[in-house]
Amino acid sequence: MTGLNGRMQRRIRVLALCLVAGTSVPALAQTADIILRNGKIYTVDKDFSTAQAVAIKDGRFAAVGDDASVMRQAGPQTQVIDLGGRALVPGLIDSHLHQSFAATNLPAVQLLDARSIADVQKLIGERAKQAPPGEWVVASSGWHESLLKEGRLPTRYELDEVAPNNPVLIPRGGHVVTINSKALEIAGVNKDTKNPPGGVIVRDPGNGEATGVLLEAAAYFARRVGPKPPAADRFAALLKQQMKVLNSLGIVSVLEPGIGEPNIALYEQLRASGDLTVRTHMLYRAMTPDEVRKGLAFKSFRNDDMLRFDGFKFPLDGGIEGARLREPYKIVPGEQPDKDYRGVLLLPPGGEDEWVEALKLVADAGLQAQTHAVGDETIDVIVRAYGRAASNKQIRDLRWTIMHIFLPTDSAVAKIAEMGILTTAQDHPVLLGHNQRRWWGDERAAYAIPIRKLLDAKIMVGGGSDGPVVPFDPFQSMWWMVTRMTLNGYALGPEQAITAREALMLYTINNAIVLGVEKDRGSIEPGKLADLVVLSRDILSVPKEQIRDTKAQMTLVGGKIVWREGL
């Protein structure tokens, strides 16, 4: 007993001396499982310090420092990986990525490389030839008509030419679809069909017939009759495949912004089988008090490091073509003919008062509210409603958030900062900038998503993609943040660009703060979960134009290698 006490006393004295010397206790506790050495490690800690090596034990960072000090944690069974001078950063977090939607997009016709209507016709026609008559032909939503030389969506008649016997559904993002004549017939849309509240059936100005393009709520005509989600086993397989795609991009965690019971059950199934490779946060989609009450059943959800229920998403307006603006849109010939059109505000039937009632339920439950907002009027409504709903609580503590934050006014920015509202920004303009200019005009298009202004106002901003509305490559998103370039080759609002260092923070520690997990994630520090990504280039030192060409060469989630290529 005396010998044991003596050994314990000596160990305590050693640990005390090391603490005085500034060395982490976890670094000395036991032999590391993995050590990554000879790198340039951006820790993204409070000092944004750099290191050469990192040791991992039991899924967490055990030591961070120079090669010599960290290698002291090596033992006979330690896996040592030489980084060869490569940059290493915390695992990337996307705070707005429709992961399950992206999974169902995997088998769809991919249109991102199409550069003309003829290209779209070719790709849709090839799939139609493989499908039996009457079977739906569906395209992926992650593309944009601005990349086509015609600069517009294909019409029903152009799709009929290559798929006369199959209904065709081409979504573009989450708010617009274009379909062919057979799909219009199935959907029950004809010349006499009225625009639904909050939606637009685009019509031929000559004869009034639907062109096949359906905006905002009108897209539901097609979605409600379109192909059903895949069966559970197939869906699970696609979701696992999608997570591997995200791991290959250095993404270790996402927020699912607005799902329901079936998808939540699917995630639980994958957690139980140990098949989650992306840490997933979930928001329940709601708008009314009754929908919130239904979602509150998940308040007792078993949260862990791989799967969490955080609260609620509220969709308050549309996308570029449906954002609620204070000043009218521009007239877009053949698409938007109304000189007084100002978009849609998707409040529940009881208006703002009913929505505030729903928000109060979320506040009382101590959960997060995140609200989709593109237009300036929408943002003003959110700021006012958040204040009314959380009058007895600190919004900063609840981490209530405004998603997308395209067009905040100066007064809204000041109020957001004062109230401690968080925000998340995505790189929509890389694809949607074309329609921002056509539908909003150049001034509003350039200002949209003013990250520089928000950061200067001391507002917390998290970064993401809104994938698959926009491709979910985080390096493309960071490239847009620092250059404000679009895939059409021009910049929109370069004065709102941020630095590469700030962009990395948006994708790491800032997102961890938005998700409420900054004590465990978002930076490389002893004791935090060992999530990291090794990069093909140093995004903080290469010319900013090259950031989008960066690749993930190794991704670790909880100390486990989930992706490795080129290292």
Coordinates of C-alpha atoms in Angstrom, one line a residue:
M1 CA 0.0 0.0 0.0
T2 CA 2.9 2.3 0.9
G3 CA 4.5 1.7 -2.5
L4 CA 1.3 2.4 -4.3
N5 CA 0.8 5.6 -2.4
G6 CA 4.4 6.6 -3.1
R7 CA 3.9 6.0 -6.9
M8 CA 0.7 8.0 -6.8
Q9 CA 2.4 10.8 -4.9
R10 CA 5.2 10.9 -7.4
R11 CA 2.8 11.0 -10.3
I12 CA 0.8 13.8 -8.8
R13 CA 4.1 15.8 -8.3
V14 CA 5.0 15.2 -12.0
L15 CA 1.6 16.3 -13.2
A16 CA 1.8 19.4 -11.0
L17 CA 5.2 20.3 -12.4
C18 CA 3.9 19.8 -15.9
L19 CA 0.9 22.0 -15.3
V20 CA 3.2 24.7 -14.0
A21 CA 5.2 24.3 -17.2
G22 CA 2.1 24.7 -19.3
T23 CA 1.8 21.0 -20.5
S24 CA -1.6 19.5 -20.8
V25 CA -2.5 16.7 -18.3
P26 CA -4.2 14.7 -20.9
A27 CA -1.0 14.7 -23.0
L28 CA 0.8 12.8 -20.2
A29 CA -2.0 10.5 -19.1
Q30 CA -1.3 7.5 -21.4
T31 CA 0.1 6.4 -24.7
A32 CA -1.5 8.0 -27.8
D33 CA -3.5 5.9 -30.3
I34 CA -2.5 8.2 -33.3
I35 CA 0.1 11.0 -33.7
L36 CA 0.1 13.3 -36.7
R37 CA 3.5 15.0 -37.0
N38 CA 5.5 17.3 -39.2
G39 CA 2.6 19.5 -40.2
K40 CA 1.3 23.0 -40.1
I41 CA -1.6 22.7 -37.7
Y42 CA -4.0 25.6 -37.4
T43 CA -5.6 25.0 -34.0
V44 CA -8.3 27.8 -34.3
D45 CA -8.0 28.1 -30.5
K46 CA -8.5 31.5 -28.9
D47 CA -5.0 32.6 -30.0
F48 CA -5.3 31.0 -33.4
S49 CA -2.0 29.3 -32.6
T50 CA -0.1 26.9 -34.9
A51 CA 1.6 23.6 -34.0
Q52 CA 3.6 20.8 -35.7
A53 CA 2.0 17.7 -34.2
V54 CA -1.1 16.4 -32.5
A55 CA -1.7 13.2 -30.4
I56 CA -5.0 11.5 -30.1
K57 CA -6.2 9.1 -27.4
D58 CA -9.6 7.5 -27.0
G59 CA -11.2 9.8 -29.7
R60 CA -10.0 13.0 -28.2
F61 CA -7.0 15.3 -28.6
A62 CA -4.4 14.4 -26.0
A63 CA -1.6 16.7 -26.9
V64 CA -0.8 19.6 -29.3
G65 CA 2.6 21.1 -29.8
D66 CA 5.9 20.6 -31.5
D67 CA 7.1 17.3 -32.9
A68 CA 9.5 16.5 -30.1
S69 CA 7.0 17.1 -27.2
V70 CA 4.1 15.3 -28.8
M71 CA 6.2 12.3 -29.9
R72 CA 6.8 11.6 -26.2
Q73 CA 3.3 10.3 -26.2
A74 CA 4.2 7.6 -28.8
G75 CA 4.2 3.9 -27.7
P76 CA 4.7 0.6 -29.5
Q77 CA 1.1 0.5 -30.8
T78 CA 0.8 4.2 -31.7
Q79 CA 0.1 4.9 -35.4
V80 CA 2.4 7.8 -36.5
I81 CA 1.4 9.7 -39.6
D82 CA 3.9 12.0 -41.2
L83 CA 2.1 15.0 -42.7
G84 CA 5.0 16.1 -44.9
G85 CA 4.5 19.7 -44.0
R86 CA 0.8 19.7 -45.0
A87 CA -1.8 22.0 -43.4
L88 CA -4.1 20.5 -40.9
V89 CA -7.3 22.2 -39.5
P90 CA -10.2 21.3 -37.3
G91 CA -12.8 19.1 -38.9
L92 CA -15.1 21.2 -41.0
I93 CA -18.7 21.8 -39.9
D94 CA -21.5 22.9 -42.2
S95 CA -24.3 24.6 -40.2
H96 CA -26.9 24.4 -43.0
L97 CA -26.7 21.2 -45.1
H98 CA -29.7 19.1 -46.1
Q99 CA -27.9 15.8 -45.7
S100 CA -30.8 13.5 -46.2
F101 CA -32.0 15.5 -49.3
A102 CA -28.5 15.3 -50.7
A103 CA -28.6 11.6 -50.2
T104 CA -31.8 11.2 -52.3
N105 CA -30.1 13.4 -54.9
L106 CA -27.3 10.9 -55.4
P107 CA -29.1 8.7 -58.0
A108 CA -30.6 11.8 -59.8
V109 CA -29.5 13.2 -63.2
Q110 CA -26.6 15.5 -62.4
L111 CA -26.8 18.8 -64.3
L112 CA -24.1 20.9 -62.7
D113 CA -21.8 20.5 -65.7
A114 CA -24.5 21.3 -68.3
R115 CA -23.8 24.5 -70.2
S116 CA -26.8 24.7 -72.6
I117 CA -30.4 23.6 -72.9
A118 CA -29.1 21.0 -75.3
D119 CA -26.9 19.6 -72.6
V120 CA -29.8 19.3 -70.3
Q121 CA -31.9 17.6 -73.0
K122 CA -29.1 15.1 -73.7
L123 CA -28.7 14.2 -70.0
I124 CA -32.5 13.9 -69.4
G125 CA -33.0 12.0 -72.6
E126 CA -30.3 9.5 -71.7
R127 CA -32.0 8.7 -68.4
A128 CA -35.5 8.6 -70.1
K129 CA -34.3 5.9 -72.5
Q130 CA -33.3 3.7 -69.6
A131 CA -36.7 4.2 -67.8
P132 CA -39.9 2.4 -68.6
P133 CA -42.8 4.6 -69.9
G134 CA -44.5 6.5 -67.1
E135 CA -41.5 6.3 -64.6
W136 CA -40.4 9.7 -63.3
V137 CA -37.1 11.1 -64.5
V138 CA -35.7 13.3 -61.8
A139 CA -32.6 15.6 -61.8
S140 CA -30.5 16.8 -58.9
S141 CA -31.3 20.2 -57.4
G142 CA -27.6 21.3 -57.1
W143 CA -27.2 23.3 -60.4
H144 CA -28.4 26.6 -61.8
E145 CA -29.7 27.8 -65.2
S146 CA -27.3 30.7 -65.1
L147 CA -24.6 28.2 -66.1
L148 CA -26.5 27.6 -69.4
K149 CA -25.7 29.8 -72.4
E150 CA -29.5 30.6 -72.6
G151 CA -29.5 31.7 -69.0
R152 CA -32.9 30.2 -68.3
L153 CA -34.7 27.0 -67.3
P154 CA -35.8 24.5 -70.0
T155 CA -39.5 24.6 -70.7
R156 CA -42.0 21.8 -70.8
Y157 CA -41.8 21.6 -74.6
E158 CA -38.0 21.2 -74.6
L159 CA -38.2 18.4 -72.1
D160 CA -41.1 16.8 -74.0
E161 CA -38.7 16.5 -77.0
V162 CA -36.4 14.0 -75.1
A163 CA -38.9 12.5 -72.7
P164 CA -42.3 12.3 -74.3
N165 CA -43.4 9.2 -72.3
N166 CA -42.0 10.0 -68.9
P167 CA -42.9 12.7 -66.4
V168 CA -39.8 14.9 -65.8
L169 CA -39.0 16.8 -62.6
I170 CA -36.0 19.2 -62.6
P171 CA -35.7 20.9 -59.2
R172 CA -33.4 23.9 -59.0
G173 CA -32.5 24.5 -55.4
G174 CA -35.3 24.2 -52.9
H175 CA -37.8 26.7 -54.3
V176 CA -38.0 26.2 -58.1
V177 CA -38.8 23.3 -60.4
T178 CA -39.4 22.9 -64.1
I179 CA -41.4 20.0 -65.4
N180 CA -42.6 18.6 -68.8
S181 CA -46.1 18.3 -70.1
K182 CA -46.7 14.8 -68.8
A183 CA -45.7 16.0 -65.3
L184 CA -48.0 19.0 -65.6
E185 CA -50.8 16.7 -66.5
I186 CA -50.2 14.4 -63.5
A187 CA -50.0 17.5 -61.3
G188 CA -53.3 18.9 -62.6
V189 CA -51.8 22.2 -63.7
N190 CA -53.3 23.7 -66.8
K191 CA -54.1 27.1 -68.3
D192 CA -56.9 27.7 -65.8
T193 CA -55.0 26.8 -62.7
K194 CA -54.6 29.7 -60.4
N195 CA -51.4 30.7 -58.6
P196 CA -51.4 29.2 -55.1
P197 CA -50.8 31.6 -52.2
G198 CA -47.0 32.2 -52.1
G199 CA -46.4 30.7 -55.5
V200 CA -46.2 31.5 -59.2
I201 CA -47.0 29.3 -62.2
V202 CA -44.8 30.9 -64.9
R203 CA -46.9 31.3 -68.1
D204 CA -46.3 31.9 -71.8
P205 CA -47.1 35.6 -72.3
G206 CA -48.6 34.8 -75.7
N207 CA -51.2 32.1 -74.8
G208 CA -51.2 32.0 -71.0
E209 CA -50.2 28.3 -70.9
A210 CA -47.9 27.1 -68.1
T211 CA -44.3 26.9 -69.4
G212 CA -43.4 24.2 -66.9
V213 CA -41.6 26.5 -64.5
L214 CA -43.1 26.6 -61.0
L215 CA -41.9 29.0 -58.3
E216 CA -42.0 28.7 -54.6
A217 CA -45.4 27.3 -53.3
A218 CA -46.4 26.4 -56.9
A219 CA -43.5 23.9 -56.9
Y220 CA -45.6 21.8 -54.5
F221 CA -48.0 21.0 -57.4
A222 CA -45.2 18.9 -58.8
R223 CA -43.6 17.7 -55.6
R224 CA -46.8 16.3 -54.2
V225 CA -47.3 13.9 -57.2
G226 CA -43.6 13.3 -57.9
P227 CA -41.6 10.2 -57.0
K228 CA -41.8 9.0 -53.4
P229 CA -38.8 8.9 -51.1
P230 CA -36.8 5.7 -51.4
A231 CA -37.7 2.7 -49.2
A232 CA -36.0 2.7 -45.7
D233 CA -33.2 0.3 -46.5
R234 CA -32.4 2.1 -49.8
F235 CA -32.6 5.5 -48.0
A236 CA -30.2 4.3 -45.3
A237 CA -27.7 3.1 -47.9
L238 CA -27.9 6.4 -49.7
L239 CA -27.4 8.4 -46.5
K240 CA -24.3 6.4 -45.5
Q241 CA -23.0 7.0 -49.0
Q242 CA -23.7 10.7 -48.7
M243 CA -21.9 10.9 -45.4
K244 CA -18.8 9.4 -47.0
V245 CA -19.0 12.0 -49.7
L246 CA -19.0 14.7 -47.0
N247 CA -16.1 13.1 -45.2
S248 CA -14.1 13.2 -48.5
L249 CA -14.6 17.0 -48.4
G250 CA -13.3 17.3 -44.8
I251 CA -16.8 17.7 -43.3
V252 CA -17.3 16.0 -40.0
S253 CA -20.5 17.6 -38.8
V254 CA -23.7 19.1 -40.2
L255 CA -26.9 20.7 -39.2
E256 CA -30.0 19.1 -40.9
P257 CA -32.2 22.3 -41.2
G258 CA -35.8 21.1 -41.0
I259 CA -36.8 17.4 -41.1
G260 CA -39.6 15.3 -39.7
E261 CA -40.2 12.0 -37.9
P262 CA -39.2 9.6 -40.7
N263 CA -35.8 11.1 -41.2
I264 CA -35.2 11.4 -37.5
A265 CA -36.0 7.7 -37.1
L266 CA -33.6 6.9 -40.0
Y267 CA -30.8 8.8 -38.2
E268 CA -31.5 6.9 -35.0
Q269 CA -31.3 3.6 -36.9
L270 CA -27.9 4.6 -38.3
R271 CA -26.6 5.6 -34.9
A272 CA -27.7 2.3 -33.4
S273 CA -25.9 0.4 -36.2
G274 CA -22.7 2.5 -35.8
D275 CA -23.0 3.8 -39.4
L276 CA -22.9 7.6 -38.7
T277 CA -19.7 9.1 -39.9
V278 CA -20.9 12.7 -39.8
R279 CA -22.0 14.2 -36.5
T280 CA -25.5 15.3 -37.2
H281 CA -27.6 18.0 -35.5
M282 CA -31.4 18.0 -36.3
L283 CA -34.0 20.8 -36.4
Y284 CA -37.7 19.9 -36.7
R285 CA -39.5 21.8 -39.4
A286 CA -42.5 23.8 -38.1
M287 CA -44.4 27.0 -38.5
T288 CA -47.5 26.8 -36.2
P289 CA -47.9 26.2 -32.5
D290 CA -49.4 22.8 -33.1
E291 CA -46.4 21.8 -35.3
V292 CA -44.1 22.9 -32.5
R293 CA -46.0 20.9 -29.9
K294 CA -45.7 17.9 -32.1
G295 CA -41.9 18.4 -32.5
L296 CA -41.5 18.9 -28.7
A297 CA -41.9 15.2 -28.4
F298 CA -38.2 15.1 -29.3
K299 CA -37.2 17.3 -26.4
S300 CA -36.3 14.1 -24.5
F301 CA -34.3 12.8 -27.5
R302 CA -31.1 11.0 -26.4
N303 CA -28.4 13.4 -27.6
D304 CA -24.8 12.3 -27.9
D305 CA -21.7 13.3 -29.8
M306 CA -23.0 11.8 -33.1
L307 CA -26.6 12.7 -33.1
R308 CA -28.5 15.6 -31.5
F309 CA -31.9 17.2 -31.6
D310 CA -31.4 21.0 -31.2
G311 CA -34.8 22.6 -31.9
F312 CA -36.9 24.0 -34.7
K313 CA -36.5 25.5 -38.2
F314 CA -39.1 28.0 -39.4
P315 CA -39.3 28.7 -43.1
L316 CA -40.5 32.3 -43.3
D317 CA -40.0 33.3 -46.9
G318 CA -38.8 31.9 -50.2
G319 CA -35.6 31.9 -52.2
I320 CA -34.2 34.5 -54.6
E321 CA -37.5 34.4 -56.5
G322 CA -39.7 34.5 -53.4
A323 CA -37.9 36.5 -50.8
R324 CA -40.1 39.1 -49.1
L325 CA -38.7 42.5 -50.0
R326 CA -39.7 46.0 -48.9
E327 CA -39.2 47.3 -52.4
P328 CA -40.6 45.5 -55.5
Y329 CA -38.7 43.1 -57.6
K330 CA -37.5 43.9 -61.1
I331 CA -39.7 42.8 -64.0
V332 CA -38.2 39.6 -65.6
P333 CA -39.7 39.1 -69.0
G334 CA -41.3 35.7 -69.3
E335 CA -40.8 34.9 -65.6
Q336 CA -41.9 37.8 -63.4
P337 CA -44.3 40.3 -65.0
D338 CA -45.8 42.0 -61.9
K339 CA -44.3 45.5 -61.2
D340 CA -45.6 45.3 -57.6
Y341 CA -44.3 41.8 -56.8
R342 CA -42.4 41.8 -53.5
G343 CA -42.2 38.0 -52.8
V344 CA -43.8 35.9 -50.1
L345 CA -44.0 36.0 -46.3
L346 CA -44.9 32.5 -45.1
L347 CA -46.4 33.3 -41.7
P348 CA -49.1 30.9 -40.3
P349 CA -52.8 31.7 -40.7
G350 CA -52.8 33.8 -37.6
G351 CA -50.0 36.0 -38.8
E352 CA -47.1 37.2 -36.7
D353 CA -49.0 36.7 -33.5
E354 CA -49.5 33.0 -34.1
W355 CA -45.8 32.6 -35.0
V356 CA -44.8 34.4 -31.8
E357 CA -46.9 31.9 -29.9
A358 CA -45.0 29.1 -31.6
L359 CA -41.7 30.7 -30.8
K360 CA -42.7 31.1 -27.1
L361 CA -43.2 27.3 -26.9
V362 CA -39.6 26.9 -28.2
A363 CA -38.2 29.4 -25.7
D364 CA -40.1 27.8 -22.8
A365 CA -38.6 24.5 -23.8
G366 CA -35.1 26.0 -23.8
L367 CA -34.5 24.9 -27.4
Q368 CA -33.0 26.6 -30.4
A369 CA -35.0 28.4 -33.1
Q370 CA -33.5 29.0 -36.5
T371 CA -35.5 30.8 -39.2
H372 CA -35.0 30.9 -42.9
A373 CA -34.8 34.6 -44.1
V374 CA -33.7 36.0 -47.4
G375 CA -35.7 39.3 -47.8
D376 CA -35.1 42.5 -45.8
E377 CA -38.8 42.6 -44.7
T378 CA -38.5 39.0 -43.5
I379 CA -35.5 39.7 -41.4
D380 CA -37.2 42.7 -39.8
V381 CA -40.2 40.4 -38.9
I382 CA -37.9 37.8 -37.4
V383 CA -36.0 40.3 -35.2
R384 CA -39.2 41.7 -33.9
A385 CA -40.8 38.3 -33.3
Y386 CA -37.7 36.9 -31.6
G387 CA -37.8 39.8 -29.2
R388 CA -41.4 39.3 -28.4
A389 CA -41.1 35.6 -27.9
A390 CA -38.0 35.5 -25.8
S391 CA -38.8 38.6 -23.6
N392 CA -38.1 36.6 -20.4
K393 CA -35.0 34.8 -21.7
Q394 CA -31.6 35.8 -23.2
I395 CA -31.7 34.9 -26.9
R396 CA -27.9 34.7 -26.8
D397 CA -28.3 31.8 -24.3
L398 CA -30.9 30.0 -26.5
R399 CA -28.6 30.5 -29.6
W400 CA -31.6 31.6 -31.8
T401 CA -30.4 32.1 -35.3
I402 CA -31.3 33.7 -38.6
M403 CA -30.5 31.5 -41.6
H404 CA -29.2 32.8 -44.9
I405 CA -29.3 36.5 -43.8
F406 CA -29.3 37.9 -47.4
L407 CA -30.6 41.5 -47.1
P408 CA -30.4 42.8 -43.6
T409 CA -31.0 46.6 -43.2
D410 CA -28.7 48.7 -41.1
S411 CA -31.3 48.9 -38.3
A412 CA -31.7 45.1 -38.4
V413 CA -27.9 44.5 -38.1
A414 CA -27.8 46.8 -35.1
K415 CA -30.7 45.0 -33.5
I416 CA -29.3 41.6 -34.2
A417 CA -26.0 42.6 -32.6
E418 CA -27.8 44.1 -29.6
M419 CA -30.0 41.0 -29.0
G420 CA -27.3 38.5 -29.5
I421 CA -29.0 36.7 -32.4
L422 CA -26.7 34.4 -34.3
T423 CA -26.6 34.1 -38.1
T424 CA -25.5 31.5 -40.7
A425 CA -24.3 32.4 -44.2
Q426 CA -24.0 30.1 -47.2
D427 CA -22.5 30.6 -50.6
H428 CA -25.7 30.8 -52.6
P429 CA -24.4 33.6 -55.0
V430 CA -21.9 31.2 -56.6
L431 CA -24.9 29.8 -58.5
L432 CA -27.8 32.2 -57.6
G433 CA -26.0 35.5 -58.3
H434 CA -27.4 35.5 -61.8
N435 CA -31.0 35.5 -60.6
Q436 CA -30.2 37.9 -57.8
R437 CA -29.2 40.4 -60.5
R438 CA -32.1 39.7 -62.8
W439 CA -34.8 39.7 -60.1
W440 CA -33.4 42.2 -57.6
G441 CA -31.1 44.5 -59.5
D442 CA -27.4 44.9 -59.2
E443 CA -27.3 46.9 -56.0
R444 CA -29.3 44.4 -53.9
A445 CA -27.6 41.5 -55.6
A446 CA -24.1 42.8 -54.7
Y447 CA -25.0 43.5 -51.0
A448 CA -26.6 40.1 -50.4
I449 CA -25.1 38.1 -47.5
P450 CA -22.9 40.9 -46.1
I451 CA -20.6 38.8 -44.0
R452 CA -18.0 41.6 -43.6
K453 CA -20.7 43.9 -42.3
L454 CA -22.0 41.3 -39.9
L455 CA -18.6 40.4 -38.5
D456 CA -17.7 44.0 -38.1
A457 CA -20.9 44.5 -36.1
K458 CA -19.6 41.7 -33.7
I459 CA -22.4 39.3 -34.8
M460 CA -21.7 35.6 -34.7
V461 CA -21.7 34.1 -38.2
G462 CA -21.5 30.4 -39.0
G463 CA -20.7 29.1 -42.5
G464 CA -22.2 26.5 -44.7
S465 CA -23.5 25.7 -48.1
D466 CA -27.3 24.9 -48.1
G467 CA -26.3 21.8 -50.0
P468 CA -27.6 20.4 -52.3
V469 CA -29.3 23.7 -53.2
V470 CA -25.7 24.8 -53.8
P471 CA -22.8 22.3 -54.1
F472 CA -21.6 21.5 -50.6
D473 CA -17.9 21.7 -51.2
P474 CA -16.6 23.7 -48.2
F475 CA -13.6 25.0 -50.1
Q476 CA -15.8 26.5 -52.8
S477 CA -17.9 28.1 -50.0
M478 CA -14.7 29.6 -48.4
W479 CA -13.5 30.7 -51.8
W480 CA -16.7 32.6 -52.3
M481 CA -16.4 34.2 -48.8
V482 CA -12.9 35.6 -49.6
T483 CA -13.4 36.5 -53.2
R484 CA -17.2 37.0 -53.6
M485 CA -16.8 35.4 -57.1
T486 CA -19.6 33.5 -58.8
L487 CA -19.3 30.6 -61.2
N488 CA -20.3 33.0 -63.9
G489 CA -16.9 34.7 -63.6
Y490 CA -17.8 38.0 -61.9
A491 CA -17.7 39.2 -58.3
L492 CA -20.8 40.4 -56.4
G493 CA -20.1 42.8 -53.5
P494 CA -16.3 42.3 -53.1
E495 CA -16.4 44.9 -50.3
Q496 CA -18.2 42.2 -48.2
A497 CA -15.4 39.7 -48.6
I498 CA -13.7 38.3 -45.5
T499 CA -10.2 36.9 -44.9
A500 CA -9.3 33.2 -45.3
R501 CA -8.7 33.0 -41.6
E502 CA -12.2 34.3 -40.9
A503 CA -13.7 31.9 -43.4
L504 CA -12.0 29.0 -41.7
M505 CA -13.4 30.2 -38.4
L506 CA -16.9 30.3 -39.8
Y507 CA -16.5 26.6 -40.8
T508 CA -15.0 25.5 -37.5
I509 CA -15.3 27.3 -34.1
N510 CA -18.1 29.7 -35.2
N511 CA -20.2 26.8 -36.3
A512 CA -19.5 25.0 -33.1
I513 CA -20.8 28.0 -31.2
V514 CA -23.9 28.2 -33.3
L515 CA -24.6 24.5 -32.6
G516 CA -23.7 24.9 -28.9
V517 CA -20.8 22.4 -28.9
E518 CA -17.8 24.7 -28.7
K519 CA -16.6 23.0 -25.5
D520 CA -16.1 19.8 -27.5
R521 CA -15.6 20.8 -31.1
G522 CA -14.4 23.5 -33.5
S523 CA -10.8 23.8 -32.5
I524 CA -7.8 21.5 -31.9
E525 CA -7.2 21.6 -28.2
P526 CA -6.4 18.9 -25.6
G527 CA -9.7 17.3 -24.3
K528 CA -11.8 18.1 -27.4
L529 CA -13.1 15.5 -29.8
A530 CA -10.4 14.6 -32.3
D531 CA -12.1 15.8 -35.5
L532 CA -9.6 17.1 -38.1
V533 CA -8.9 17.4 -41.8
V534 CA -5.5 17.3 -43.6
L535 CA -5.5 19.6 -46.6
S536 CA -3.9 19.4 -50.0
R537 CA -2.8 23.0 -49.7
D538 CA -2.5 25.7 -47.1
I539 CA -5.7 27.7 -47.5
L540 CA -4.4 30.5 -45.3
S541 CA -1.3 31.1 -47.4
V542 CA -2.2 30.3 -51.1
P543 CA -3.6 33.0 -53.3
K544 CA -7.3 33.3 -52.4
E545 CA -8.3 32.3 -55.9
Q546 CA -6.8 28.8 -55.3
I547 CA -8.8 28.0 -52.2
R548 CA -11.6 26.3 -54.1
D549 CA -9.1 23.8 -55.6
T550 CA -8.2 22.5 -52.1
K551 CA -8.9 18.8 -51.4
A552 CA -9.2 16.9 -48.2
Q553 CA -6.5 14.2 -48.0
M554 CA -7.4 12.8 -44.7
T555 CA -10.5 13.3 -42.4
L556 CA -10.8 12.0 -38.8
V557 CA -14.0 11.9 -36.8
G558 CA -13.4 11.1 -33.1
G559 CA -9.9 9.9 -33.9
K560 CA -11.1 7.5 -36.5
I561 CA -9.9 7.9 -40.1
V562 CA -13.1 8.1 -42.3
W563 CA -11.4 9.4 -45.4
R564 CA -7.9 9.1 -46.8
E565 CA -6.5 9.8 -50.3
G566 CA -3.2 11.3 -51.3
L567 CA -1.5 10.9 -47.9

